[in-house]
């Protein structure tokens, strides 16, 4: 589930959990929470592994959860959330990437762009199982996958260039991406750091 903790008072303020016995209740869609993102408008987005994406909306002393992508197969398995410098939110799922403008998605749940692996397109995402997404200091989006290595997103034509163990990456299962002060990317994998 989800716990909201007051760091000053050092106590739990709110606990949200999915209640399978009451499916009509506007509640958290799944108890397996993988990532949380506060967008630039101060809204809280909760990525769940099996229940899609939730937007937590305050309602008195409680929260109401608006659900997105919760009944869409492997898209409901959310691992990571990133908001880029253009205010778009990128969602890494077990079925590719979902990208949206938060204001547009709130008004139209179908207002999103999806990127997936296409066997007939070498410039598509290298693997649909996305583990991490990172925006570097230049605004380039990098995607770490579970089996397809590292992907660089080209905004100009919305294509992907992949880097795998054949290119020198330590492994094709990428766990994390960070950038140092010299603009070098540090790539963690299941077989070390590149």
JSON list of C-alpha atoms in Angstrom, two decimals:
[
{"chain": "A", "resi": 1, "resn": "UNK", "atom": "CA", "xyz": [0.00, 0.00, 0.00]},
{"chain": "A", "resi": 2, "resn": "UNK", "atom": "CA", "xyz": [0.87, 3.64, 0.39]},
{"chain": "A", "resi": 3, "resn": "UNK", "atom": "CA", "xyz": [1.80, 5.44, 3.59]},
{"chain": "A", "resi": 4, "resn": "UNK", "atom": "CA", "xyz": [1.94, 9.20, 4.03]},
{"chain": "A", "resi": 5, "resn": "UNK", "atom": "CA", "xyz": [4.36, 10.09, 6.81]},
{"chain": "A", "resi": 6, "resn": "UNK", "atom": "CA", "xyz": [4.71, 13.46, 8.56]},
{"chain": "A", "resi": 7, "resn": "UNK", "atom": "CA", "xyz": [8.49, 13.86, 8.93]},
{"chain": "A", "resi": 8, "resn": "UNK", "atom": "CA", "xyz": [8.18, 16.68, 11.49]},
{"chain": "A", "resi": 9, "resn": "UNK", "atom": "CA", "xyz": [5.78, 14.82, 13.75]},
{"chain": "A", "resi": 10, "resn": "UNK", "atom": "CA", "xyz": [7.41, 11.50, 12.85]},
{"chain": "A", "resi": 11, "resn": "UNK", "atom": "CA", "xyz": [4.13, 9.70, 12.47]},
{"chain": "A", "resi": 12, "resn": "UNK", "atom": "CA", "xyz": [1.87, 8.17, 9.87]},
{"chain": "A", "resi": 13, "resn": "UNK", "atom": "CA", "xyz": [-0.72, 10.61, 8.58]},
{"chain": "A", "resi": 14, "resn": "UNK", "atom": "CA", "xyz": [-2.54, 8.42, 6.11]},
{"chain": "A", "resi": 15, "resn": "UNK", "atom": "CA", "xyz": [-2.50, 4.84, 4.84]},
{"chain": "A", "resi": 16, "resn": "UNK", "atom": "CA", "xyz": [-4.02, 3.83, 1.52]},
{"chain": "A", "resi": 17, "resn": "UNK", "atom": "CA", "xyz": [-4.50, 0.21, 0.56]},
{"chain": "A", "resi": 18, "resn": "UNK", "atom": "CA", "xyz": [-6.36, -1.69, -2.10]},
{"chain": "A", "resi": 19, "resn": "UNK", "atom": "CA", "xyz": [-9.40, -3.45, -0.66]},
{"chain": "A", "resi": 20, "resn": "UNK", "atom": "CA", "xyz": [-10.37, -6.36, -2.92]},
{"chain": "A", "resi": 21, "resn": "UNK", "atom": "CA", "xyz": [-13.62, -6.85, -1.02]},
{"chain": "A", "resi": 22, "resn": "UNK", "atom": "CA", "xyz": [-14.85, -3.37, -2.00]},
{"chain": "A", "resi": 23, "resn": "UNK", "atom": "CA", "xyz": [-13.97, -2.88, -5.70]},
{"chain": "A", "resi": 24, "resn": "UNK", "atom": "CA", "xyz": [-16.39, 0.06, -6.16]},
{"chain": "A", "resi": 25, "resn": "UNK", "atom": "CA", "xyz": [-14.53, 2.22, -3.65]},
{"chain": "A", "resi": 26, "resn": "UNK", "atom": "CA", "xyz": [-12.31, 4.89, -5.25]},
{"chain": "A", "resi": 27, "resn": "UNK", "atom": "CA", "xyz": [-9.12, 3.55, -3.74]},
{"chain": "A", "resi": 28, "resn": "UNK", "atom": "CA", "xyz": [-5.54, 2.71, -4.58]},
{"chain": "A", "resi": 29, "resn": "UNK", "atom": "CA", "xyz": [-5.66, 0.25, -7.50]},
{"chain": "A", "resi": 30, "resn": "UNK", "atom": "CA", "xyz": [-3.01, -2.16, -6.16]},
{"chain": "A", "resi": 31, "resn": "UNK", "atom": "CA", "xyz": [-0.91, -2.58, -3.00]},
{"chain": "A", "resi": 32, "resn": "UNK", "atom": "CA", "xyz": [2.40, -3.11, -4.81]},
{"chain": "A", "resi": 33, "resn": "UNK", "atom": "CA", "xyz": [3.64, 0.48, -5.18]},
{"chain": "A", "resi": 34, "resn": "UNK", "atom": "CA", "xyz": [6.86, 0.74, -7.24]},
{"chain": "A", "resi": 35, "resn": "UNK", "atom": "CA", "xyz": [7.27, 4.50, -7.74]},
{"chain": "A", "resi": 36, "resn": "UNK", "atom": "CA", "xyz": [5.81, 7.85, -6.68]},
{"chain": "A", "resi": 37, "resn": "UNK", "atom": "CA", "xyz": [6.15, 11.15, -8.56]},
{"chain": "A", "resi": 38, "resn": "UNK", "atom": "CA", "xyz": [5.11, 14.63, -7.49]},
{"chain": "A", "resi": 39, "resn": "UNK", "atom": "CA", "xyz": [4.59, 16.60, -10.69]},
{"chain": "A", "resi": 40, "resn": "UNK", "atom": "CA", "xyz": [5.34, 20.31, -11.08]},
{"chain": "A", "resi": 41, "resn": "UNK", "atom": "CA", "xyz": [1.73, 21.13, -10.16]},
{"chain": "A", "resi": 42, "resn": "UNK", "atom": "CA", "xyz": [2.16, 19.32, -6.82]},
{"chain": "A", "resi": 43, "resn": "UNK", "atom": "CA", "xyz": [0.00, 16.36, -7.82]},
{"chain": "A", "resi": 44, "resn": "UNK", "atom": "CA", "xyz": [1.01, 12.90, -6.61]},
{"chain": "A", "resi": 45, "resn": "UNK", "atom": "CA", "xyz": [1.19, 10.06, -9.16]},
{"chain": "A", "resi": 46, "resn": "UNK", "atom": "CA", "xyz": [1.56, 6.51, -7.84]},
{"chain": "A", "resi": 47, "resn": "UNK", "atom": "CA", "xyz": [2.86, 3.72, -10.07]},
{"chain": "A", "resi": 48, "resn": "UNK", "atom": "CA", "xyz": [1.75, 0.25, -9.05]},
{"chain": "A", "resi": 49, "resn": "UNK", "atom": "CA", "xyz": [2.96, -3.12, -10.27]},
{"chain": "A", "resi": 50, "resn": "UNK", "atom": "CA", "xyz": [-0.30, -4.67, -11.42]},
{"chain": "A", "resi": 51, "resn": "UNK", "atom": "CA", "xyz": [-2.74, -1.80, -10.90]},
{"chain": "A", "resi": 52, "resn": "UNK", "atom": "CA", "xyz": [-1.43, 0.82, -13.34]},
{"chain": "A", "resi": 53, "resn": "UNK", "atom": "CA", "xyz": [-1.08, 4.47, -12.47]},
{"chain": "A", "resi": 54, "resn": "UNK", "atom": "CA", "xyz": [-3.00, 6.35, -9.78]},
{"chain": "A", "resi": 55, "resn": "UNK", "atom": "CA", "xyz": [-3.47, 10.07, -9.26]},
{"chain": "A", "resi": 56, "resn": "UNK", "atom": "CA", "xyz": [-4.00, 10.86, -5.56]},
{"chain": "A", "resi": 57, "resn": "UNK", "atom": "CA", "xyz": [-6.55, 13.66, -5.15]},
{"chain": "A", "resi": 58, "resn": "UNK", "atom": "CA", "xyz": [-7.03, 15.12, -1.64]},
{"chain": "A", "resi": 59, "resn": "UNK", "atom": "CA", "xyz": [-10.58, 14.88, -0.32]},
{"chain": "A", "resi": 60, "resn": "UNK", "atom": "CA", "xyz": [-10.79, 16.26, 3.20]},
{"chain": "A", "resi": 61, "resn": "UNK", "atom": "CA", "xyz": [-8.47, 14.19, 5.36]},
{"chain": "A", "resi": 62, "resn": "UNK", "atom": "CA", "xyz": [-8.47, 11.34, 2.85]},
{"chain": "A", "resi": 63, "resn": "UNK", "atom": "CA", "xyz": [-7.48, 10.75, -0.77]},
{"chain": "A", "resi": 64, "resn": "UNK", "atom": "CA", "xyz": [-9.45, 9.65, -3.78]},
{"chain": "A", "resi": 65, "resn": "UNK", "atom": "CA", "xyz": [-7.47, 7.76, -6.42]},
{"chain": "A", "resi": 66, "resn": "UNK", "atom": "CA", "xyz": [-8.09, 8.24, -10.12]},
{"chain": "A", "resi": 67, "resn": "UNK", "atom": "CA", "xyz": [-6.85, 5.24, -12.07]},
{"chain": "A", "resi": 68, "resn": "UNK", "atom": "CA", "xyz": [-5.09, 5.10, -15.43]},
{"chain": "A", "resi": 69, "resn": "UNK", "atom": "CA", "xyz": [-3.88, 2.05, -17.40]},
{"chain": "A", "resi": 70, "resn": "UNK", "atom": "CA", "xyz": [-5.19, -0.30, -14.69]},
{"chain": "A", "resi": 71, "resn": "UNK", "atom": "CA", "xyz": [-7.03, -2.72, -17.00]},
{"chain": "A", "resi": 72, "resn": "UNK", "atom": "CA", "xyz": [-4.58, -2.75, -19.89]},
{"chain": "A", "resi": 73, "resn": "UNK", "atom": "CA", "xyz": [-2.58, -5.97, -19.53]},
{"chain": "A", "resi": 74, "resn": "UNK", "atom": "CA", "xyz": [1.15, -5.53, -18.96]},
{"chain": "A", "resi": 75, "resn": "UNK", "atom": "CA", "xyz": [0.77, -1.75, -19.18]},
{"chain": "A", "resi": 76, "resn": "UNK", "atom": "CA", "xyz": [-0.67, -1.98, -15.66]},
{"chain": "A", "resi": 77, "resn": "UNK", "atom": "CA", "xyz": [2.75, -3.10, -14.38]},
{"chain": "A", "resi": 78, "resn": "UNK", "atom": "CA", "xyz": [4.41, 0.27, -13.70]},
{"chain": "A", "resi": 79, "resn": "UNK", "atom": "CA", "xyz": [8.03, 0.35, -12.53]},
{"chain": "A", "resi": 80, "resn": "UNK", "atom": "CA", "xyz": [9.12, 3.97, -12.93]},
{"chain": "A", "resi": 81, "resn": "UNK", "atom": "CA", "xyz": [7.88, 7.55, -13.38]},
{"chain": "A", "resi": 82, "resn": "UNK", "atom": "CA", "xyz": [9.78, 10.60, -14.64]},
{"chain": "A", "resi": 83, "resn": "UNK", "atom": "CA", "xyz": [8.64, 14.11, -15.51]},
{"chain": "A", "resi": 84, "resn": "UNK", "atom": "CA", "xyz": [10.79, 15.72, -18.21]},
{"chain": "A", "resi": 85, "resn": "UNK", "atom": "CA", "xyz": [11.68, 19.37, -18.71]},
{"chain": "A", "resi": 86, "resn": "UNK", "atom": "CA", "xyz": [8.69, 19.72, -21.07]},
{"chain": "A", "resi": 87, "resn": "UNK", "atom": "CA", "xyz": [6.39, 18.67, -18.19]},
{"chain": "A", "resi": 88, "resn": "UNK", "atom": "CA", "xyz": [5.51, 15.34, -19.84]},
{"chain": "A", "resi": 89, "resn": "UNK", "atom": "CA", "xyz": [5.38, 12.28, -17.63]},
{"chain": "A", "resi": 90, "resn": "UNK", "atom": "CA", "xyz": [7.11, 9.11, -18.83]},
{"chain": "A", "resi": 91, "resn": "UNK", "atom": "CA", "xyz": [5.85, 5.82, -17.40]},
{"chain": "A", "resi": 92, "resn": "UNK", "atom": "CA", "xyz": [7.98, 2.69, -17.66]},
{"chain": "A", "resi": 93, "resn": "UNK", "atom": "CA", "xyz": [5.83, -0.44, -17.77]},
{"chain": "A", "resi": 94, "resn": "UNK", "atom": "CA", "xyz": [6.18, -4.14, -18.54]},
{"chain": "A", "resi": 95, "resn": "UNK", "atom": "CA", "xyz": [4.64, -3.32, -21.93]},
{"chain": "A", "resi": 96, "resn": "UNK", "atom": "CA", "xyz": [6.75, -0.39, -23.09]},
{"chain": "A", "resi": 97, "resn": "UNK", "atom": "CA", "xyz": [6.59, 3.31, -22.30]},
{"chain": "A", "resi": 98, "resn": "UNK", "atom": "CA", "xyz": [3.60, 5.59, -21.87]},
{"chain": "A", "resi": 99, "resn": "UNK", "atom": "CA", "xyz": [4.15, 9.35, -22.23]},
{"chain": "A", "resi": 100, "resn": "UNK", "atom": "CA", "xyz": [1.56, 12.04, -21.50]},
{"chain": "A", "resi": 101, "resn": "UNK", "atom": "CA", "xyz": [0.90, 15.63, -20.54]},
{"chain": "A", "resi": 102, "resn": "UNK", "atom": "CA", "xyz": [-0.64, 15.34, -17.06]},
{"chain": "A", "resi": 103, "resn": "UNK", "atom": "CA", "xyz": [-3.30, 18.03, -17.60]},
{"chain": "A", "resi": 104, "resn": "UNK", "atom": "CA", "xyz": [-4.41, 16.38, -20.84]},
{"chain": "A", "resi": 105, "resn": "UNK", "atom": "CA", "xyz": [-4.54, 12.86, -19.36]},
{"chain": "A", "resi": 106, "resn": "UNK", "atom": "CA", "xyz": [-6.64, 14.03, -16.41]},
{"chain": "A", "resi": 107, "resn": "UNK", "atom": "CA", "xyz": [-9.24, 15.42, -18.83]},
{"chain": "A", "resi": 108, "resn": "UNK", "atom": "CA", "xyz": [-8.97, 12.58, -21.36]},
{"chain": "A", "resi": 109, "resn": "UNK", "atom": "CA", "xyz": [-7.71, 9.16, -20.16]},
{"chain": "A", "resi": 110, "resn": "UNK", "atom": "CA", "xyz": [-6.85, 8.28, -23.78]},
{"chain": "A", "resi": 111, "resn": "UNK", "atom": "CA", "xyz": [-4.54, 11.30, -24.24]},
{"chain": "A", "resi": 112, "resn": "UNK", "atom": "CA", "xyz": [-1.22, 9.47, -24.16]},
{"chain": "A", "resi": 113, "resn": "UNK", "atom": "CA", "xyz": [1.48, 8.23, -26.50]},
{"chain": "A", "resi": 114, "resn": "UNK", "atom": "CA", "xyz": [2.78, 4.68, -26.26]},
{"chain": "A", "resi": 115, "resn": "UNK", "atom": "CA", "xyz": [6.17, 3.34, -27.34]},
{"chain": "A", "resi": 116, "resn": "UNK", "atom": "CA", "xyz": [6.71, -0.41, -27.74]},
{"chain": "A", "resi": 117, "resn": "UNK", "atom": "CA", "xyz": [9.06, -2.91, -29.31]},
{"chain": "A", "resi": 118, "resn": "UNK", "atom": "CA", "xyz": [8.28, -3.58, -32.94]},
{"chain": "A", "resi": 119, "resn": "UNK", "atom": "CA", "xyz": [10.06, -6.56, -34.48]},
{"chain": "A", "resi": 120, "resn": "UNK", "atom": "CA", "xyz": [9.82, -4.91, -37.91]},
{"chain": "A", "resi": 121, "resn": "UNK", "atom": "CA", "xyz": [11.41, -1.61, -36.74]},
{"chain": "A", "resi": 122, "resn": "UNK", "atom": "CA", "xyz": [15.06, -1.54, -35.61]},
{"chain": "A", "resi": 123, "resn": "UNK", "atom": "CA", "xyz": [14.50, 2.02, -34.34]},
{"chain": "A", "resi": 124, "resn": "UNK", "atom": "CA", "xyz": [11.77, 1.02, -31.90]},
{"chain": "A", "resi": 125, "resn": "UNK", "atom": "CA", "xyz": [12.26, 0.37, -28.20]},
{"chain": "A", "resi": 126, "resn": "UNK", "atom": "CA", "xyz": [14.62, -2.62, -27.84]},
{"chain": "A", "resi": 127, "resn": "UNK", "atom": "CA", "xyz": [12.55, -4.37, -25.15]},
{"chain": "A", "resi": 128, "resn": "UNK", "atom": "CA", "xyz": [9.08, -3.71, -23.70]},
{"chain": "A", "resi": 129, "resn": "UNK", "atom": "CA", "xyz": [10.08, -4.47, -20.12]},
{"chain": "A", "resi": 130, "resn": "UNK", "atom": "CA", "xyz": [11.18, -1.01, -18.93]},
{"chain": "A", "resi": 131, "resn": "UNK", "atom": "CA", "xyz": [12.97, -0.81, -15.57]},
{"chain": "A", "resi": 132, "resn": "UNK", "atom": "CA", "xyz": [14.20, 2.79, -15.42]},
{"chain": "A", "resi": 133, "resn": "UNK", "atom": "CA", "xyz": [13.89, 6.12, -17.27]},
{"chain": "A", "resi": 134, "resn": "UNK", "atom": "CA", "xyz": [16.30, 9.05, -16.92]},
{"chain": "A", "resi": 135, "resn": "UNK", "atom": "CA", "xyz": [16.52, 12.55, -18.42]},
{"chain": "A", "resi": 136, "resn": "UNK", "atom": "CA", "xyz": [20.08, 13.85, -18.74]},
{"chain": "A", "resi": 137, "resn": "UNK", "atom": "CA", "xyz": [21.23, 17.47, -18.40]},
{"chain": "A", "resi": 138, "resn": "UNK", "atom": "CA", "xyz": [20.79, 18.03, -22.14]},
{"chain": "A", "resi": 139, "resn": "UNK", "atom": "CA", "xyz": [17.15, 16.84, -21.99]},
{"chain": "A", "resi": 140, "resn": "UNK", "atom": "CA", "xyz": [17.79, 13.47, -23.63]},
{"chain": "A", "resi": 141, "resn": "UNK", "atom": "CA", "xyz": [15.65, 10.60, -22.36]},
{"chain": "A", "resi": 142, "resn": "UNK", "atom": "CA", "xyz": [17.43, 7.31, -21.61]},
{"chain": "A", "resi": 143, "resn": "UNK", "atom": "CA", "xyz": [15.58, 4.06, -20.96]},
{"chain": "A", "resi": 144, "resn": "UNK", "atom": "CA", "xyz": [16.90, 0.98, -19.18]},
{"chain": "A", "resi": 145, "resn": "UNK", "atom": "CA", "xyz": [15.21, -2.29, -20.07]},
{"chain": "A", "resi": 146, "resn": "UNK", "atom": "CA", "xyz": [15.15, -5.84, -18.71]},
{"chain": "A", "resi": 147, "resn": "UNK", "atom": "CA", "xyz": [16.89, -7.63, -21.56]},
{"chain": "A", "resi": 148, "resn": "UNK", "atom": "CA", "xyz": [17.22, -4.99, -24.27]},
{"chain": "A", "resi": 149, "resn": "UNK", "atom": "CA", "xyz": [19.98, -2.91, -22.72]},
{"chain": "A", "resi": 150, "resn": "UNK", "atom": "CA", "xyz": [20.01, 0.88, -22.77]},
{"chain": "A", "resi": 151, "resn": "UNK", "atom": "CA", "xyz": [17.89, 2.98, -25.16]},
{"chain": "A", "resi": 152, "resn": "UNK", "atom": "CA", "xyz": [18.36, 6.62, -26.18]},
{"chain": "A", "resi": 153, "resn": "UNK", "atom": "CA", "xyz": [15.22, 8.42, -27.32]},
{"chain": "A", "resi": 154, "resn": "UNK", "atom": "CA", "xyz": [15.58, 10.73, -30.33]},
{"chain": "A", "resi": 155, "resn": "UNK", "atom": "CA", "xyz": [12.95, 13.45, -29.99]},
{"chain": "A", "resi": 156, "resn": "UNK", "atom": "CA", "xyz": [13.27, 14.60, -33.62]},
{"chain": "A", "resi": 157, "resn": "UNK", "atom": "CA", "xyz": [11.81, 11.43, -35.11]},
{"chain": "A", "resi": 158, "resn": "UNK", "atom": "CA", "xyz": [10.61, 9.63, -31.95]},
{"chain": "A", "resi": 159, "resn": "UNK", "atom": "CA", "xyz": [13.01, 6.75, -32.53]},
{"chain": "A", "resi": 160, "resn": "UNK", "atom": "CA", "xyz": [15.25, 4.77, -30.21]},
{"chain": "A", "resi": 161, "resn": "UNK", "atom": "CA", "xyz": [18.90, 3.77, -30.46]},
{"chain": "A", "resi": 162, "resn": "UNK", "atom": "CA", "xyz": [19.84, 0.80, -28.33]},
{"chain": "A", "resi": 163, "resn": "UNK", "atom": "CA", "xyz": [23.12, -0.02, -26.62]},
{"chain": "A", "resi": 164, "resn": "UNK", "atom": "CA", "xyz": [23.61, -3.59, -25.46]},
{"chain": "A", "resi": 165, "resn": "UNK", "atom": "CA", "xyz": [26.33, -5.85, -24.09]},
{"chain": "A", "resi": 166, "resn": "UNK", "atom": "CA", "xyz": [27.56, -6.16, -27.69]},
{"chain": "A", "resi": 167, "resn": "UNK", "atom": "CA", "xyz": [28.31, -2.41, -27.52]},
{"chain": "A", "resi": 168, "resn": "UNK", "atom": "CA", "xyz": [30.18, -2.65, -24.21]},
{"chain": "A", "resi": 169, "resn": "UNK", "atom": "CA", "xyz": [27.36, -2.27, -21.67]},
{"chain": "A", "resi": 170, "resn": "UNK", "atom": "CA", "xyz": [28.04, -4.66, -18.76]},
{"chain": "A", "resi": 171, "resn": "UNK", "atom": "CA", "xyz": [24.64, -6.38, -19.11]},
{"chain": "A", "resi": 172, "resn": "UNK", "atom": "CA", "xyz": [21.35, -6.06, -21.00]},
{"chain": "A", "resi": 173, "resn": "UNK", "atom": "CA", "xyz": [19.28, -5.81, -17.80]},
{"chain": "A", "resi": 174, "resn": "UNK", "atom": "CA", "xyz": [19.62, -2.14, -16.77]},
{"chain": "A", "resi": 175, "resn": "UNK", "atom": "CA", "xyz": [18.67, -1.23, -13.20]},
{"chain": "A", "resi": 176, "resn": "UNK", "atom": "CA", "xyz": [19.58, 2.45, -12.94]},
{"chain": "A", "resi": 177, "resn": "UNK", "atom": "CA", "xyz": [20.93, 5.47, -14.81]},
{"chain": "A", "resi": 178, "resn": "UNK", "atom": "CA", "xyz": [22.63, 8.54, -13.30]},
{"chain": "A", "resi": 179, "resn": "UNK", "atom": "CA", "xyz": [24.73, 11.37, -14.71]},
{"chain": "A", "resi": 180, "resn": "UNK", "atom": "CA", "xyz": [27.85, 12.83, -13.08]},
{"chain": "A", "resi": 181, "resn": "UNK", "atom": "CA", "xyz": [29.12, 16.42, -13.21]},
{"chain": "A", "resi": 182, "resn": "UNK", "atom": "CA", "xyz": [31.18, 15.63, -16.33]},
{"chain": "A", "resi": 183, "resn": "UNK", "atom": "CA", "xyz": [27.98, 14.53, -18.13]},
{"chain": "A", "resi": 184, "resn": "UNK", "atom": "CA", "xyz": [29.00, 10.86, -18.08]},
{"chain": "A", "resi": 185, "resn": "UNK", "atom": "CA", "xyz": [26.16, 8.38, -17.67]},
{"chain": "A", "resi": 186, "resn": "UNK", "atom": "CA", "xyz": [26.60, 5.73, -15.00]},
{"chain": "A", "resi": 187, "resn": "UNK", "atom": "CA", "xyz": [24.61, 2.62, -15.95]},
{"chain": "A", "resi": 188, "resn": "UNK", "atom": "CA", "xyz": [23.93, -0.02, -13.29]},
{"chain": "A", "resi": 189, "resn": "UNK", "atom": "CA", "xyz": [23.01, -3.50, -14.38]},
{"chain": "A", "resi": 190, "resn": "UNK", "atom": "CA", "xyz": [22.67, -7.01, -13.03]},
{"chain": "A", "resi": 191, "resn": "UNK", "atom": "CA", "xyz": [26.34, -7.51, -13.93]},
{"chain": "A", "resi": 192, "resn": "UNK", "atom": "CA", "xyz": [28.05, -4.36, -12.66]},
{"chain": "A", "resi": 193, "resn": "UNK", "atom": "CA", "xyz": [28.32, -0.69, -13.62]},
{"chain": "A", "resi": 194, "resn": "UNK", "atom": "CA", "xyz": [29.18, 0.72, -17.04]}
]
